[in-house]
Coordinates of C-alpha atoms in Angstrom, one line a residue:
X2 CA -30.8 -39.5 -41.7
X3 CA -30.2 -37.8 -38.6
X4 CA -26.6 -40.6 -38.0
X5 CA -25.9 -38.6 -41.4
X6 CA -26.3 -35.6 -39.8
X7 CA -24.7 -36.2 -36.6
X8 CA -21.4 -36.8 -38.7
X9 CA -21.6 -34.6 -41.2
X10 CA -22.4 -31.7 -38.3
X11 CA -18.8 -33.4 -36.5
X12 CA -16.9 -32.8 -39.1
X13 CA -17.7 -30.1 -39.8
X14 CA -17.4 -28.3 -35.8
X15 CA -13.8 -30.8 -35.8
X16 CA -12.6 -28.5 -39.5
X17 CA -13.3 -25.6 -37.3
X18 CA -12.2 -26.7 -35.0
X19 CA -7.7 -27.7 -36.1
X20 CA -8.4 -24.3 -38.5
X21 CA -9.3 -21.6 -35.3
X22 CA -6.1 -23.8 -33.4
X23 CA -3.1 -23.6 -35.9
X24 CA -4.8 -20.4 -36.2
X25 CA -4.1 -19.1 -32.6
X26 CA -1.0 -20.9 -33.8
X27 CA 0.4 -19.2 -36.2
X28 CA -1.2 -16.4 -34.2
X29 CA 1.6 -16.7 -30.8
X30 CA 4.5 -18.0 -32.6
X31 CA 4.3 -14.7 -35.2
X32 CA 7.5 -14.2 -35.4
X33 CA 7.7 -11.1 -34.4
X34 CA 9.2 -11.4 -31.0
X35 CA 11.5 -9.1 -29.1
X36 CA 15.5 -10.8 -30.4
X37 CA 16.3 -12.3 -27.3
X38 CA 19.2 -10.4 -25.7
X39 CA 22.9 -11.4 -26.5
X40 CA 25.0 -14.1 -24.0
X41 CA 27.2 -12.6 -21.7
X42 CA 31.2 -14.1 -23.4
X43 CA 33.0 -12.0 -20.7
X44 CA 34.2 -15.5 -17.6
X45 CA 33.1 -13.8 -14.9
X46 CA 30.0 -12.6 -12.5
X47 CA 27.0 -12.8 -15.0
X48 CA 24.6 -11.0 -12.0
X49 CA 26.3 -8.8 -9.8
X50 CA 23.4 -7.4 -8.6
X51 CA 21.5 -10.7 -7.3
X52 CA 21.7 -11.1 -3.6
X53 CA 22.5 -15.5 -5.4
X54 CA 25.4 -13.7 -8.4
X55 CA 25.2 -15.2 -11.6
X56 CA 29.4 -16.8 -12.3
X57 CA 29.8 -17.5 -16.0
X58 CA 33.0 -20.1 -17.0
X59 CA 35.2 -20.0 -20.3
X60 CA 33.7 -21.3 -23.1
X61 CA 35.5 -24.3 -23.9
X62 CA 36.2 -26.1 -27.0
X63 CA 34.5 -29.8 -27.7
X64 CA 36.2 -31.7 -30.7
X65 CA 33.0 -32.6 -33.5
X66 CA 32.0 -35.8 -32.7
X67 CA 32.6 -35.8 -28.4
X68 CA 31.2 -36.3 -25.7
X69 CA 33.0 -33.7 -22.6
X70 CA 32.2 -32.4 -19.5
X71 CA 32.7 -28.2 -18.3
X72 CA 32.9 -27.0 -14.7
X73 CA 32.6 -23.2 -13.7
X74 CA 33.4 -23.1 -9.7
X75 CA 31.9 -20.5 -7.1
X76 CA 34.8 -18.5 -5.5
X77 CA 35.7 -19.0 -1.5
X78 CA 33.5 -19.5 1.3
X79 CA 30.2 -19.6 -1.6
X80 CA 28.3 -22.9 -2.1
X81 CA 26.5 -24.0 -5.5
X82 CA 22.3 -23.5 -5.2
X83 CA 21.9 -24.2 -9.0
X84 CA 23.7 -23.2 -13.0
X85 CA 23.2 -24.8 -16.2
X86 CA 25.3 -24.2 -19.2
X87 CA 24.8 -23.0 -22.5
X88 CA 26.4 -23.7 -26.3
X89 CA 27.5 -22.6 -29.7
X90 CA 25.9 -24.8 -31.8
X91 CA 22.6 -26.2 -32.7
X92 CA 24.3 -29.1 -32.7
X93 CA 25.3 -29.1 -29.8
X94 CA 23.7 -29.9 -26.7
X95 CA 24.5 -30.3 -23.1
X96 CA 23.1 -33.7 -21.8
X97 CA 23.9 -33.1 -18.0
X98 CA 23.0 -30.7 -15.9
X99 CA 24.6 -31.3 -12.0
X100 CA 26.0 -29.8 -9.1
X101 CA 29.2 -30.4 -7.0
X102 CA 30.5 -29.5 -4.3
X103 CA 31.9 -26.7 -5.5
X104 CA 30.3 -25.4 -8.7
X105 CA 28.8 -26.6 -11.4
X106 CA 29.5 -29.2 -13.9
X107 CA 27.5 -29.9 -17.3
X108 CA 27.8 -32.2 -20.0
X109 CA 28.2 -31.5 -23.7
X110 CA 27.7 -33.8 -26.7
X111 CA 29.0 -32.0 -30.2
X112 CA 27.2 -33.1 -32.8
X113 CA 28.8 -31.8 -35.7
X114 CA 30.9 -33.5 -37.8
X115 CA 33.0 -31.5 -39.4
X116 CA 33.9 -29.3 -36.3
X117 CA 34.8 -28.5 -33.1
X118 CA 32.7 -25.9 -30.4
X119 CA 32.0 -24.1 -27.4
X120 CA 29.8 -24.6 -24.0
X121 CA 30.8 -23.3 -21.2
X122 CA 28.8 -23.9 -17.3
X123 CA 27.0 -21.4 -15.2
X124 CA 26.6 -21.4 -11.8
X125 CA 24.7 -19.5 -9.2
X126 CA 26.2 -19.4 -5.4
X127 CA 25.6 -18.3 -2.1
X128 CA 26.6 -17.7 1.2
X129 CA 28.1 -20.7 2.2

């Protein structure tokens, strides 16, 4: 009789724990998050007040189904210390993100079969 009672208690405990974790996950992502700020749309300096300014490159068109590299350079006398990229569609993915001697390069794959999308790279620079 005791093994059956222990098994039943374990089952009830598991259900309560799973229900609690589902509630916690739903409470965590209730959809009431504040909206994200819009990304910058103009190329150039993104964070001019920063000790290490960020520079955003031009948006580049990535044809449907294509892979391409997007690059942005640091100004003369500066070197890259970090960077990244962004795309215009959830169907366009950043696949690579790496420094170059003069800036930052991002590899981008457009998996959209019907239209081209855009991507841009950004770089954080510091004095050489």
